[in-house]
Amino acid sequence: MARAAPDPEEMQWALAEASAEALSVAPGWFRAWPTADEKWSAVNVRAATQVIVNHSREDDRHPNSWTVRALFGGHAVELHVGPYETKHHALLVAHAVLSMAYRD
């Protein structure tokens, strides 16, 4: 079953969400949630092997919500966007992150 493309307002919202956490140092860099005693963290999405949407129920960080993560081999890093109430919103933001990371 083919899905309709997101409407322009949804994509504009998703791009605003992604833009809020993009770093201007170079294309593809986004804030990520820090681990342990780190003050902040950033990752280059262009170096990721995958960008995924994850149901947070799996790790109890944000119960019953959706997050966007970048995979680097077997290591997952949660991007500093969201969490989102619906998978649809998380997918839109993941798409926006990739669009921003690879735009010329």
Tab-separated table of N, CA and C in Angstrom:
chain	number	residue	atom	x	y	z
A	1	MET	N	0.835	-1.168	0.000
A	1	MET	CA	0.000	0.000	0.000
A	1	MET	C	0.887	1.240	0.000
A	2	ALA	N	0.679	2.120	-0.937
A	2	ALA	CA	1.469	3.350	-1.029
A	2	ALA	C	0.955	4.372	-0.026
A	3	ARG	N	1.883	5.085	0.580
A	3	ARG	CA	1.528	6.141	1.519
A	3	ARG	C	1.625	7.482	0.844
A	4	ALA	N	0.751	8.361	1.229
A	4	ALA	CA	0.793	9.723	0.706
A	4	ALA	C	1.982	10.451	1.320
A	5	ALA	N	2.551	11.340	0.561
A	5	ALA	CA	3.658	12.151	1.066
A	5	ALA	C	3.148	13.058	2.178
A	6	PRO	N	4.016	13.387	3.142
A	6	PRO	CA	3.577	14.286	4.209
A	6	PRO	C	3.208	15.649	3.639
A	7	ASP	N	2.250	16.301	4.280
A	7	ASP	CA	1.873	17.610	3.773
A	7	ASP	C	2.951	18.643	4.135
A	8	PRO	N	2.982	19.763	3.436
A	8	PRO	CA	4.035	20.760	3.638
A	8	PRO	C	4.128	21.279	5.075
A	9	GLU	N	2.991	21.415	5.753
A	9	GLU	CA	3.036	21.893	7.144
A	9	GLU	C	3.745	20.891	8.055
A	10	GLU	N	3.488	19.597	7.831
A	10	GLU	CA	4.155	18.567	8.635
A	10	GLU	C	5.663	18.588	8.399
A	11	MET	N	6.072	18.700	7.150
A	11	MET	CA	7.508	18.718	6.859
A	11	MET	C	8.157	19.994	7.389
A	12	GLN	N	7.460	21.104	7.329
A	12	GLN	CA	7.998	22.349	7.872
A	12	GLN	C	8.202	22.209	9.385
A	13	TRP	N	7.240	21.596	10.065
A	13	TRP	CA	7.364	21.356	11.498
A	13	TRP	C	8.557	20.436	11.785
A	14	ALA	N	8.671	19.355	11.031
A	14	ALA	CA	9.754	18.397	11.245
A	14	ALA	C	11.119	19.039	10.986
A	15	LEU	N	11.218	19.855	9.952
A	15	LEU	CA	12.484	20.545	9.681
A	15	LEU	C	12.829	21.527	10.796
A	16	ALA	N	11.830	22.173	11.371
A	16	ALA	CA	12.082	23.079	12.504
A	16	ALA	C	12.575	22.288	13.717
A	17	GLU	N	11.998	21.116	13.958
A	17	GLU	CA	12.434	20.256	15.059
A	17	GLU	C	13.900	19.844	14.870
A	18	ALA	N	14.241	19.395	13.665
A	18	ALA	CA	15.609	18.958	13.380
A	18	ALA	C	16.581	20.132	13.427
A	19	SER	N	16.173	21.272	12.895
A	19	SER	CA	17.035	22.455	12.862
A	19	SER	C	17.418	22.922	14.258
A	20	ALA	N	16.520	22.763	15.207
A	20	ALA	CA	16.786	23.208	16.576
A	20	ALA	C	17.968	22.471	17.202
A	21	GLU	N	18.250	21.268	16.735
A	21	GLU	CA	19.341	20.477	17.309
A	21	GLU	C	20.516	20.284	16.359
A	22	ALA	N	20.467	20.920	15.206
A	22	ALA	CA	21.589	20.841	14.258
A	22	ALA	C	22.678	21.811	14.704
A	23	LEU	N	23.918	21.388	14.550
A	23	LEU	CA	25.062	22.249	14.863
A	23	LEU	C	25.579	22.857	13.568
A	24	SER	N	26.011	24.081	13.632
A	24	SER	CA	26.450	24.769	12.417
A	24	SER	C	27.917	24.534	12.086
A	25	VAL	N	28.607	23.669	12.815
A	25	VAL	CA	30.032	23.435	12.576
A	25	VAL	C	30.306	22.847	11.198
A	26	ALA	N	29.445	21.944	10.771
A	26	ALA	CA	29.586	21.290	9.470
A	26	ALA	C	28.295	20.518	9.201
A	27	PRO	N	28.008	20.232	7.941
A	27	PRO	CA	26.781	19.480	7.624
A	27	PRO	C	26.750	18.117	8.308
A	28	GLY	N	25.600	17.770	8.830
A	28	GLY	CA	25.414	16.440	9.401
A	28	GLY	C	25.585	16.334	10.900
A	29	TRP	N	26.047	17.384	11.573
A	29	TRP	CA	26.275	17.315	13.015
A	29	TRP	C	25.015	17.719	13.775
A	30	PHE	N	24.612	16.865	14.727
A	30	PHE	CA	23.421	17.095	15.543
A	30	PHE	C	23.725	16.810	17.011
A	31	ARG	N	23.022	17.507	17.884
A	31	ARG	CA	23.140	17.224	19.309
A	31	ARG	C	22.546	15.851	19.592
A	32	ALA	N	23.157	15.168	20.535
A	32	ALA	CA	22.663	13.867	20.982
A	32	ALA	C	22.556	13.915	22.504
A	33	TRP	N	21.785	12.999	23.069
A	33	TRP	CA	21.692	12.952	24.524
A	33	TRP	C	23.011	12.438	25.076
A	34	PRO	N	23.574	13.124	26.053
A	34	PRO	CA	24.850	12.681	26.638
A	34	PRO	C	24.668	11.395	27.440
A	35	THR	N	25.773	10.706	27.644
A	35	THR	CA	25.756	9.502	28.469
A	35	THR	C	26.615	9.748	29.707
A	36	ALA	N	26.271	9.088	30.776
A	36	ALA	CA	27.020	9.125	32.041
A	36	ALA	C	27.313	10.553	32.482
A	37	ASP	N	28.586	10.911	32.606
A	37	ASP	CA	28.958	12.216	33.159
A	37	ASP	C	29.266	13.266	32.091
A	38	GLU	N	28.948	12.989	30.829
A	38	GLU	CA	29.193	13.972	29.776
A	38	GLU	C	28.262	15.162	29.947
A	39	LYS	N	28.750	16.349	29.626
A	39	LYS	CA	27.924	17.558	29.692
A	39	LYS	C	27.037	17.677	28.452
A	40	TRP	N	27.551	17.311	27.301
A	40	TRP	CA	26.782	17.355	26.058
A	40	TRP	C	27.444	16.410	25.075
A	41	SER	N	26.742	16.139	24.015
A	41	SER	CA	27.250	15.198	23.031
A	41	SER	C	26.765	15.630	21.649
A	42	ALA	N	27.539	15.292	20.645
A	42	ALA	CA	27.153	15.566	19.259
A	42	ALA	C	27.642	14.416	18.393
A	43	VAL	N	26.890	14.147	17.330
A	43	VAL	CA	27.266	13.090	16.397
A	43	VAL	C	27.109	13.600	14.976
A	44	ASN	N	27.871	13.009	14.070
A	44	ASN	CA	27.737	13.322	12.660
A	44	ASN	C	26.863	12.236	12.031
A	45	VAL	N	25.653	12.610	11.684
A	45	VAL	CA	24.695	11.657	11.123
A	45	VAL	C	25.207	11.087	9.805
A	46	ARG	N	26.041	11.826	9.099
A	46	ARG	CA	26.595	11.319	7.839
A	46	ARG	C	27.466	10.088	8.059
A	47	ALA	N	28.020	9.944	9.263
A	47	ALA	CA	28.869	8.790	9.565
A	47	ALA	C	28.073	7.601	10.094
A	48	ALA	N	26.788	7.797	10.343
A	48	ALA	CA	25.948	6.722	10.886
A	48	ALA	C	25.694	5.656	9.828
A	49	THR	N	25.549	4.429	10.298
A	49	THR	CA	25.204	3.348	9.391
A	49	THR	C	23.700	3.317	9.135
A	50	GLN	N	22.911	3.823	10.094
A	50	GLN	CA	21.455	3.901	9.957
A	50	GLN	C	20.924	5.013	10.853
A	51	VAL	N	19.776	5.548	10.493
A	51	VAL	CA	18.998	6.408	11.384
A	51	VAL	C	17.674	5.693	11.566
A	52	ILE	N	17.310	5.453	12.825
A	52	ILE	CA	16.116	4.656	13.111
A	52	ILE	C	15.170	5.407	14.036
A	53	VAL	N	13.934	4.957	14.045
A	53	VAL	CA	12.933	5.413	15.004
A	53	VAL	C	12.726	4.252	15.958
A	54	ASN	N	12.802	4.543	17.248
A	54	ASN	CA	12.755	3.494	18.257
A	54	ASN	C	11.611	3.758	19.240
A	55	HIS	N	10.865	2.716	19.555
A	55	HIS	CA	9.830	2.844	20.581
A	55	HIS	C	10.527	2.772	21.931
A	56	SER	N	10.449	3.840	22.701
A	56	SER	CA	11.219	3.948	23.936
A	56	SER	C	10.776	3.003	25.031
A	57	ARG	N	9.666	2.353	24.857
A	57	ARG	CA	9.215	1.373	25.849
A	57	ARG	C	10.306	0.313	26.051
A	58	GLU	N	11.155	0.151	25.043
A	58	GLU	CA	12.201	-0.871	25.106
A	58	GLU	C	13.298	-0.546	26.107
A	59	ASP	N	13.507	0.758	26.443
A	59	ASP	CA	14.593	1.080	27.369
A	59	ASP	C	14.166	1.942	28.557
A	60	ASP	N	12.898	2.227	28.714
A	60	ASP	CA	12.340	2.951	29.852
A	60	ASP	C	12.819	4.391	30.002
A	61	ARG	N	13.540	4.928	29.031
A	61	ARG	CA	13.994	6.315	29.152
A	61	ARG	C	12.823	7.285	29.007
A	62	HIS	N	11.992	7.061	28.002
A	62	HIS	CA	10.793	7.872	27.777
A	62	HIS	C	9.650	6.881	27.561
A	63	PRO	N	9.039	6.414	28.626
A	63	PRO	CA	8.032	5.351	28.472
A	63	PRO	C	6.948	5.684	27.451
A	64	ASN	N	6.702	4.731	26.597
A	64	ASN	CA	5.635	4.793	25.596
A	64	ASN	C	5.706	6.013	24.681
A	65	SER	N	6.892	6.337	24.217
A	65	SER	CA	7.047	7.402	23.223
A	65	SER	C	8.068	6.934	22.187
A	66	TRP	N	8.289	7.774	21.192
A	66	TRP	CA	9.158	7.414	20.067
A	66	TRP	C	10.351	8.351	20.008
A	67	THR	N	11.533	7.802	19.748
A	67	THR	CA	12.754	8.601	19.652
A	67	THR	C	13.446	8.340	18.317
A	68	VAL	N	14.360	9.245	17.972
A	68	VAL	CA	15.156	9.116	16.751
A	68	VAL	C	16.586	8.804	17.189
A	69	ARG	N	17.150	7.771	16.623
A	69	ARG	CA	18.506	7.340	16.984
A	69	ARG	C	19.363	7.163	15.733
A	70	ALA	N	20.640	7.389	15.928
A	70	ALA	CA	21.625	7.132	14.876
A	70	ALA	C	22.422	5.904	15.307
A	71	LEU	N	22.613	4.965	14.382
A	71	LEU	CA	23.401	3.773	14.664
A	71	LEU	C	24.775	3.913	14.044
A	72	PHE	N	25.766	3.577	14.830
A	72	PHE	CA	27.160	3.563	14.379
A	72	PHE	C	27.648	2.149	14.624
A	73	GLY	N	27.506	1.301	13.595
A	73	GLY	CA	27.777	-0.121	13.781
A	73	GLY	C	26.744	-0.676	14.742
A	74	GLY	N	27.195	-1.236	15.858
A	74	GLY	CA	26.283	-1.787	16.859
A	74	GLY	C	25.942	-0.821	17.978
A	75	HIS	N	26.401	0.415	17.895
A	75	HIS	CA	26.189	1.402	18.955
A	75	HIS	C	25.095	2.392	18.553
A	76	ALA	N	24.062	2.536	19.378
A	76	ALA	CA	22.956	3.463	19.100
A	76	ALA	C	23.112	4.721	19.944
A	77	VAL	N	22.892	5.868	19.307
A	77	VAL	CA	22.948	7.158	19.990
A	77	VAL	C	21.616	7.862	19.768
A	78	GLU	N	20.969	8.264	20.853
A	78	GLU	CA	19.687	8.948	20.751
A	78	GLU	C	19.921	10.418	20.433
A	79	LEU	N	19.326	10.879	19.338
A	79	LEU	CA	19.453	12.283	18.968
A	79	LEU	C	18.627	13.143	19.916
A	80	HIS	N	19.005	14.387	20.060
A	80	HIS	CA	18.398	15.309	21.025
A	80	HIS	C	17.108	15.920	20.469
A	81	VAL	N	16.344	15.141	19.741
A	81	VAL	CA	15.034	15.550	19.239
A	81	VAL	C	14.001	14.652	19.905
A	82	GLY	N	12.817	15.187	20.130
A	82	GLY	CA	11.764	14.381	20.730
A	82	GLY	C	11.913	14.260	22.229
A	83	PRO	N	11.305	13.292	22.837
A	83	PRO	CA	10.547	12.172	22.285
A	83	PRO	C	9.194	12.617	21.739
A	84	TYR	N	8.613	11.760	20.916
A	84	TYR	CA	7.361	12.069	20.249
A	84	TYR	C	6.281	11.082	20.656
A	85	GLU	N	5.065	11.580	20.675
A	85	GLU	CA	3.905	10.766	21.063
A	85	GLU	C	3.572	9.710	20.016
A	86	THR	N	3.846	10.027	18.741
A	86	THR	CA	3.488	9.085	17.678
A	86	THR	C	4.716	8.712	16.846
A	87	LYS	N	4.651	7.535	16.287
A	87	LYS	CA	5.713	7.069	15.398
A	87	LYS	C	5.777	7.951	14.154
A	88	HIS	N	4.623	8.404	13.679
A	88	HIS	CA	4.564	9.260	12.491
A	88	HIS	C	5.401	10.525	12.686
A	89	HIS	N	5.259	11.185	13.833
A	89	HIS	CA	6.042	12.399	14.093
A	89	HIS	C	7.537	12.088	14.154
A	90	ALA	N	7.903	11.002	14.805
A	90	ALA	CA	9.310	10.618	14.895
A	90	ALA	C	9.884	10.308	13.508
A	91	LEU	N	9.095	9.649	12.652
A	91	LEU	CA	9.554	9.356	11.292
A	91	LEU	C	9.756	10.636	10.479
A	92	LEU	N	8.846	11.591	10.639
A	92	LEU	CA	9.007	12.870	9.940
A	92	LEU	C	10.291	13.562	10.355
A	93	VAL	N	10.582	13.561	11.648
A	93	VAL	CA	11.797	14.220	12.143
A	93	VAL	C	13.038	13.461	11.688
A	94	ALA	N	12.991	12.139	11.686
A	94	ALA	CA	14.133	11.354	11.194
A	94	ALA	C	14.399	11.691	9.727
A	95	HIS	N	13.355	11.800	8.942
A	95	HIS	CA	13.492	12.184	7.541
A	95	HIS	C	14.090	13.585	7.422
A	96	ALA	N	13.636	14.503	8.264
A	96	ALA	CA	14.155	15.878	8.235
A	96	ALA	C	15.629	15.921	8.627
A	97	VAL	N	16.016	15.124	9.619
A	97	VAL	CA	17.432	15.054	10.034
A	97	VAL	C	18.288	14.619	8.848
A	98	LEU	N	17.866	13.554	8.179
A	98	LEU	CA	18.631	13.071	7.026
A	98	LEU	C	18.644	14.090	5.881
A	99	SER	N	17.520	14.740	5.654
A	99	SER	CA	17.459	15.767	4.603
A	99	SER	C	18.434	16.891	4.899
A	100	MET	N	18.468	17.330	6.144
A	100	MET	CA	19.384	18.414	6.511
A	100	MET	C	20.839	17.950	6.450
A	101	ALA	N	21.102	16.739	6.872
A	101	ALA	CA	22.483	16.242	6.904
A	101	ALA	C	23.080	16.144	5.504
A	102	TYR	N	22.253	15.838	4.522
A	102	TYR	CA	22.761	15.607	3.174
A	102	TYR	C	22.427	16.675	2.157
A	103	ARG	N	21.850	17.762	2.601
A	103	ARG	CA	21.556	18.806	1.607
A	103	ARG	C	22.830	19.554	1.250
A	104	ASP	N	22.858	20.063	0.053
A	104	ASP	CA	24.070	20.754	-0.444
A	104	ASP	C	24.123	22.172	0.050
